Amino acid sequence: GAVVSQHPSWVICKSGTSVKIECRSLDFQATTMFWYRQFPKQSLMLMATSNEGSKATYEQGVEKDKFLINHASLTLSTLTVTSAHPEDSSFYICSAGEGDGTYEQYFGPGTRLTVT
Amino acid sequence: GDSVTQMEGPVTLSEEAFLTINCTYTATGYPSLFWYVQYPGEGLQLLLKATKADDKGSNKGFEATYRKETTSFHLEKGSVQVSDSAVYFCAPSSGNTPLVFGKGTRLSVIA
């Protein structure tokens, strides 16, 4: 099956710094990727839809200037958490679909961000 | 838009017990239906899927049947193992759109 990777798998950063998380579709092209965040013992919350070659679409309540999304190629989307604060500590997960009509989404392994 | 109502946990079972996790959905048209599993500290993995009415998805001893008349996709396993302990998510999808997740069902299997 299709594979989605994320890098890094975990990161610790200091408050006020920025962190970039990469999401790659390894063996298929994805015009659309999705970014979620997950707090401990909670479900996934959709943050934004990343569109190749155009601006991302953010869900209500998600600060687009804080969570910068870039989808520069058909296999790579990046999420940059700018001026991170401890409340941004979370598990970030991306997904992508092949668009083959089955509507299956393939999920990355997630990135655990801890802001100190 | 699509939505899902999933049996809330946590569910605690003894090894070899029978498992049912209920899931009902609302969606426009004919969605595909998915069960994903999340093991501790990991991302989501597809467990099984069904793309049309009356289809049965199965994998690793788990099964779920696409019931259009009751808009349900209940997950079952005849004999759970400790290694099945995880969080299970049901999700419908009507296109290349983000999946809509319920709260998930946390399953703990004890030996």
mmCIF file of C-alpha atoms in Angstrom:
data_model
loop_
_atom_site.group_PDB
_atom_site.id
_atom_site.type_symbol
_atom_site.label_atom_id
_atom_site.label_comp_id
_atom_site.label_asym_id
_atom_site.label_seq_id
_atom_site.Cartn_x
_atom_site.Cartn_y
_atom_site.Cartn_z
ATOM 1 C CA GLY A 1 0.000 0.000 0.000
ATOM 2 C CA ALA A 2 0.883 3.644 -0.214
ATOM 3 C CA VAL A 3 3.242 5.074 2.384
ATOM 4 C CA VAL A 4 3.354 8.475 4.007
ATOM 5 C CA SER A 5 6.369 9.482 6.053
ATOM 6 C CA GLN A 6 6.895 12.291 8.525
ATOM 7 C CA HIS A 7 10.059 13.910 9.770
ATOM 8 C CA PRO A 8 11.052 14.337 12.468
ATOM 9 C CA SER A 9 9.263 11.738 14.541
ATOM 10 C CA TRP A 10 9.803 13.800 17.652
ATOM 11 C CA VAL A 11 11.240 17.204 18.400
ATOM 12 C CA ILE A 12 11.887 19.311 21.469
ATOM 13 C CA CYS A 13 12.248 23.038 21.045
ATOM 14 C CA LYS A 14 12.439 26.110 23.205
ATOM 15 C CA SER A 15 9.594 28.546 23.536
ATOM 16 C CA GLY A 16 9.737 31.235 20.869
ATOM 17 C CA THR A 17 11.531 29.174 18.245
ATOM 18 C CA SER A 18 10.057 27.707 15.058
ATOM 19 C CA VAL A 19 9.817 24.074 14.081
ATOM 20 C CA LYS A 20 9.251 22.565 10.633
ATOM 21 C CA ILE A 21 7.568 19.191 10.159
ATOM 22 C CA GLU A 22 7.712 17.414 6.812
ATOM 23 C CA CYS A 23 5.112 15.086 5.362
ATOM 24 C CA ARG A 24 6.017 13.032 2.290
ATOM 25 C CA SER A 25 4.086 10.639 0.114
ATOM 26 C CA LEU A 26 6.742 8.081 -0.781
ATOM 27 C CA ASP A 27 5.258 6.133 -3.668
ATOM 28 C CA PHE A 28 2.394 8.231 -4.942
ATOM 29 C CA GLN A 29 1.569 11.812 -5.737
ATOM 30 C CA ALA A 30 -0.805 13.765 -3.564
ATOM 31 C CA THR A 31 -2.328 17.037 -4.690
ATOM 32 C CA THR A 32 -3.964 17.310 -1.299
ATOM 33 C CA MET A 33 -2.635 16.491 2.141
ATOM 34 C CA PHE A 34 -4.228 17.014 5.517
ATOM 35 C CA TRP A 35 -2.740 18.074 8.824
ATOM 36 C CA TYR A 36 -4.184 17.022 12.160
ATOM 37 C CA ARG A 37 -3.200 17.508 15.755
ATOM 38 C CA GLN A 38 -3.992 15.180 18.578
ATOM 39 C CA PHE A 39 -3.891 15.871 22.298
ATOM 40 C CA PRO A 40 -3.341 13.005 24.739
ATOM 41 C CA LYS A 41 -6.233 10.573 24.834
ATOM 42 C CA GLN A 42 -8.242 12.639 22.402
ATOM 43 C CA SER A 43 -9.287 12.247 18.805
ATOM 44 C CA LEU A 44 -7.631 13.838 15.806
ATOM 45 C CA MET A 45 -8.548 17.422 15.085
ATOM 46 C CA LEU A 46 -8.230 18.626 11.510
ATOM 47 C CA MET A 47 -6.054 21.727 11.312
ATOM 48 C CA ALA A 48 -5.805 22.419 7.611
ATOM 49 C CA THR A 49 -5.956 21.120 4.088
ATOM 50 C CA SER A 50 -2.717 21.497 2.176
ATOM 51 C CA ASN A 51 -3.131 22.036 -1.569
ATOM 52 C CA GLU A 52 -0.223 21.623 -3.980
ATOM 53 C CA GLY A 53 0.608 24.899 -5.642
ATOM 54 C CA SER A 54 -1.914 26.992 -3.749
ATOM 55 C CA LYS A 55 -2.710 28.284 -0.299
ATOM 56 C CA ALA A 56 -3.749 25.962 2.457
ATOM 57 C CA THR A 57 -7.274 25.974 3.789
ATOM 58 C CA TYR A 58 -7.401 26.317 7.555
ATOM 59 C CA GLU A 59 -10.115 25.124 9.885
ATOM 60 C CA GLN A 60 -11.892 27.602 12.046
ATOM 61 C CA GLY A 61 -9.862 28.555 15.072
ATOM 62 C CA VAL A 62 -6.498 27.550 13.618
ATOM 63 C CA GLU A 63 -4.104 30.491 13.285
ATOM 64 C CA LYS A 64 -2.714 30.455 9.767
ATOM 65 C CA ASP A 65 0.122 32.813 10.690
ATOM 66 C CA LYS A 66 1.219 30.497 13.437
ATOM 67 C CA PHE A 67 0.892 27.219 11.561
ATOM 68 C CA LEU A 68 2.441 27.842 8.159
ATOM 69 C CA ILE A 69 1.745 25.202 5.547
ATOM 70 C CA ASN A 70 3.603 24.859 2.283
ATOM 71 C CA HIS A 71 2.824 22.224 -0.359
ATOM 72 C CA ALA A 72 5.520 22.921 -2.905
ATOM 73 C CA SER A 73 5.477 19.579 -4.704
ATOM 74 C CA LEU A 74 3.178 16.636 -5.276
ATOM 75 C CA THR A 75 5.007 14.588 -2.662
ATOM 76 C CA LEU A 76 5.854 17.065 0.072
ATOM 77 C CA SER A 77 3.916 19.242 2.457
ATOM 78 C CA THR A 78 5.477 21.064 5.386
ATOM 79 C CA LEU A 79 3.973 22.445 8.563
ATOM 80 C CA THR A 80 5.951 25.122 10.371
ATOM 81 C CA VAL A 81 4.978 26.001 13.903
ATOM 82 C CA THR A 82 6.192 29.573 14.356
ATOM 83 C CA SER A 83 7.063 31.133 17.692
ATOM 84 C CA ALA A 84 6.150 27.933 19.451
ATOM 85 C CA HIS A 85 4.741 27.978 22.959
ATOM 86 C CA PRO A 86 4.202 25.156 25.451
ATOM 87 C CA GLU A 87 0.515 24.974 24.530
ATOM 88 C CA ASP A 88 1.565 23.994 20.997
ATOM 89 C CA SER A 89 3.003 20.768 22.378
ATOM 90 C CA SER A 90 1.034 18.021 20.717
ATOM 91 C CA PHE A 91 1.113 15.087 18.310
ATOM 92 C CA TYR A 92 0.908 16.262 14.710
ATOM 93 C CA ILE A 93 -0.211 13.816 12.027
ATOM 94 C CA CYS A 94 -0.519 14.235 8.282
ATOM 95 C CA SER A 95 -2.449 12.178 5.755
ATOM 96 C CA ALA A 96 -2.771 11.931 2.003
ATOM 97 C CA GLY A 97 -4.883 10.011 -0.464
ATOM 98 C CA GLU A 98 -4.082 8.635 -3.877
ATOM 99 C CA GLY A 99 -7.294 10.000 -5.303
ATOM 100 C CA ASP A 100 -8.039 6.620 -6.857
ATOM 101 C CA GLY A 101 -11.717 6.638 -5.989
ATOM 102 C CA THR A 102 -11.520 4.502 -2.872
ATOM 103 C CA TYR A 103 -11.125 7.619 -0.722
ATOM 104 C CA GLU A 104 -8.638 5.892 1.548
ATOM 105 C CA GLN A 105 -6.313 8.188 3.455
ATOM 106 C CA TYR A 106 -2.792 7.116 4.332
ATOM 107 C CA PHE A 107 -1.432 8.489 7.570
ATOM 108 C CA GLY A 108 2.060 9.420 8.537
ATOM 109 C CA PRO A 109 3.505 8.040 11.779
ATOM 110 C CA GLY A 110 3.116 11.396 13.496
ATOM 111 C CA THR A 111 5.476 13.960 14.999
ATOM 112 C CA ARG A 112 5.521 14.594 18.708
ATOM 113 C CA LEU A 113 6.355 18.210 19.453
ATOM 114 C CA THR A 114 7.359 19.293 22.932
ATOM 115 C CA VAL A 115 7.911 22.991 23.574
ATOM 116 C CA THR A 116 9.814 23.822 26.739
ATOM 117 C CA GLY B 1 -20.970 16.866 5.712
ATOM 118 C CA ASP B 2 -19.996 13.418 6.864
ATOM 119 C CA SER B 3 -20.170 12.555 10.535
ATOM 120 C CA VAL B 4 -19.769 9.513 12.726
ATOM 121 C CA THR B 5 -21.037 8.362 16.092
ATOM 122 C CA GLN B 6 -18.849 5.820 17.709
ATOM 123 C CA MET B 7 -19.223 3.782 20.837
ATOM 124 C CA GLU B 8 -17.212 5.478 23.520
ATOM 125 C CA GLY B 9 -14.812 3.600 25.654
ATOM 126 C CA PRO B 10 -12.800 2.689 27.351
ATOM 127 C CA VAL B 11 -13.588 -0.937 26.705
ATOM 128 C CA THR B 12 -11.797 -3.491 28.834
ATOM 129 C CA LEU B 13 -11.937 -7.147 27.863
ATOM 130 C CA SER B 14 -10.244 -10.329 28.888
ATOM 131 C CA GLU B 15 -8.124 -12.122 26.338
ATOM 132 C CA GLU B 16 -10.168 -14.297 23.941
ATOM 133 C CA ALA B 17 -13.359 -12.341 24.621
ATOM 134 C CA PHE B 18 -15.665 -11.214 21.806
ATOM 135 C CA LEU B 19 -15.382 -7.601 20.728
ATOM 136 C CA THR B 20 -17.976 -5.310 19.208
ATOM 137 C CA ILE B 21 -17.441 -1.592 18.699
ATOM 138 C CA ASN B 22 -20.482 0.178 17.320
ATOM 139 C CA CYS B 23 -20.254 2.837 14.638
ATOM 140 C CA THR B 24 -23.005 4.707 12.823
ATOM 141 C CA TYR B 25 -22.463 7.383 10.234
ATOM 142 C CA THR B 26 -24.181 10.098 8.288
ATOM 143 C CA ALA B 27 -22.973 10.984 4.825
ATOM 144 C CA THR B 28 -24.157 12.186 1.489
ATOM 145 C CA GLY B 29 -24.245 9.673 -1.305
ATOM 146 C CA TYR B 30 -22.368 6.424 -0.939
ATOM 147 C CA PRO B 31 -19.297 6.863 1.202
ATOM 148 C CA SER B 32 -16.506 4.421 1.674
ATOM 149 C CA LEU B 33 -16.200 3.299 5.283
ATOM 150 C CA PHE B 34 -13.002 2.760 7.225
ATOM 151 C CA TRP B 35 -11.752 1.502 10.541
ATOM 152 C CA TYR B 36 -8.378 2.802 11.603
ATOM 153 C CA VAL B 37 -6.324 1.668 14.590
ATOM 154 C CA GLN B 38 -3.840 3.708 16.591
ATOM 155 C CA TYR B 39 -1.345 1.937 18.792
ATOM 156 C CA PRO B 40 0.255 3.912 21.644
ATOM 157 C CA GLY B 41 2.583 6.622 20.393
ATOM 158 C CA GLU B 42 1.952 5.879 16.738
ATOM 159 C CA GLY B 43 -0.017 7.272 13.829
ATOM 160 C CA LEU B 44 -3.138 5.726 12.366
ATOM 161 C CA GLN B 45 -3.105 2.508 10.413
ATOM 162 C CA LEU B 46 -5.889 1.305 8.187
ATOM 163 C CA LEU B 47 -7.445 -1.767 9.747
ATOM 164 C CA LEU B 48 -10.137 -2.521 7.187
ATOM 165 C CA LYS B 49 -12.471 -0.867 4.730
ATOM 166 C CA ALA B 50 -15.623 -1.359 2.696
ATOM 167 C CA THR B 51 -16.512 0.626 -0.380
ATOM 168 C CA LYS B 52 -20.114 -0.346 -1.051
ATOM 169 C CA ALA B 53 -23.224 -1.616 0.661
ATOM 170 C CA ASP B 54 -23.097 -5.177 2.043
ATOM 171 C CA ASP B 55 -19.330 -5.354 1.567
ATOM 172 C CA LYS B 56 -17.478 -6.957 4.444
ATOM 173 C CA GLY B 57 -14.056 -5.651 5.285
ATOM 174 C CA SER B 58 -11.735 -7.958 7.205
ATOM 175 C CA ASN B 59 -8.187 -7.984 8.481
ATOM 176 C CA LYS B 60 -6.292 -9.594 11.369
ATOM 177 C CA GLY B 61 -9.451 -11.336 12.570
ATOM 178 C CA PHE B 62 -11.460 -8.100 12.625
ATOM 179 C CA GLU B 63 -14.576 -7.726 10.486
ATOM 180 C CA ALA B 64 -17.090 -5.019 9.690
ATOM 181 C CA THR B 65 -20.010 -5.041 7.271
ATOM 182 C CA TYR B 66 -21.264 -1.970 5.411
ATOM 183 C CA ARG B 67 -24.944 -1.736 6.353
ATOM 184 C CA LYS B 68 -26.535 0.990 4.283
ATOM 185 C CA GLU B 69 -30.023 0.437 5.651
ATOM 186 C CA THR B 70 -28.877 1.106 9.208
ATOM 187 C CA THR B 71 -25.951 3.378 8.246
ATOM 188 C CA SER B 72 -23.678 1.280 10.424
ATOM 189 C CA PHE B 73 -20.220 -0.257 10.217
ATOM 190 C CA HIS B 74 -19.748 -2.114 13.483
ATOM 191 C CA LEU B 75 -16.347 -3.637 14.182
ATOM 192 C CA GLU B 76 -16.165 -7.196 15.520
ATOM 193 C CA LYS B 77 -13.549 -9.709 16.491
ATOM 194 C CA GLY B 78 -14.253 -13.153 17.817
ATOM 195 C CA SER B 79 -11.272 -13.498 20.136
ATOM 196 C CA VAL B 80 -9.220 -10.492 21.155
ATOM 197 C CA GLN B 81 -5.583 -10.576 22.147
ATOM 198 C CA VAL B 82 -3.530 -8.339 24.402
ATOM 199 C CA SER B 83 -1.817 -7.000 21.274
ATOM 200 C CA ASP B 84 -5.178 -5.616 20.086
ATOM 201 C CA SER B 85 -5.071 -2.989 22.829
ATOM 202 C CA ALA B 86 -5.267 0.314 20.969
ATOM 203 C CA VAL B 87 -7.627 3.106 20.007
ATOM 204 C CA TYR B 88 -10.031 2.376 17.154
ATOM 205 C CA PHE B 89 -11.513 5.030 14.877
ATOM 206 C CA CYS B 90 -14.420 4.663 12.485
ATOM 207 C CA ALA B 91 -14.635 7.106 9.578
ATOM 208 C CA PRO B 92 -16.746 7.584 6.437
ATOM 209 C CA SER B 93 -15.340 9.279 3.375
ATOM 210 C CA SER B 94 -17.120 10.604 0.326
ATOM 211 C CA GLY B 95 -14.102 11.837 -1.596
ATOM 212 C CA ASN B 96 -10.543 13.050 -1.378
ATOM 213 C CA THR B 97 -11.524 14.983 1.707
ATOM 214 C CA PRO B 98 -10.251 14.866 5.266
ATOM 215 C CA LEU B 99 -11.649 12.029 7.282
ATOM 216 C CA VAL B 100 -14.149 12.899 9.961
ATOM 217 C CA PHE B 101 -13.320 11.072 13.137
ATOM 218 C CA GLY B 102 -15.371 10.340 16.167
ATOM 219 C CA LYS B 103 -13.827 10.302 19.581
ATOM 220 C CA GLY B 104 -12.339 6.875 19.085
ATOM 221 C CA THR B 105 -12.766 3.810 21.248
ATOM 222 C CA ARG B 106 -9.950 2.818 23.534
ATOM 223 C CA LEU B 107 -9.676 -0.943 23.930
ATOM 224 C CA SER B 108 -7.695 -2.579 26.671
ATOM 225 C CA VAL B 109 -7.284 -6.340 26.630
ATOM 226 C CA ILE B 110 -6.018 -7.979 29.774
ATOM 227 C CA ALA B 111 -4.412 -11.389 30.005
#
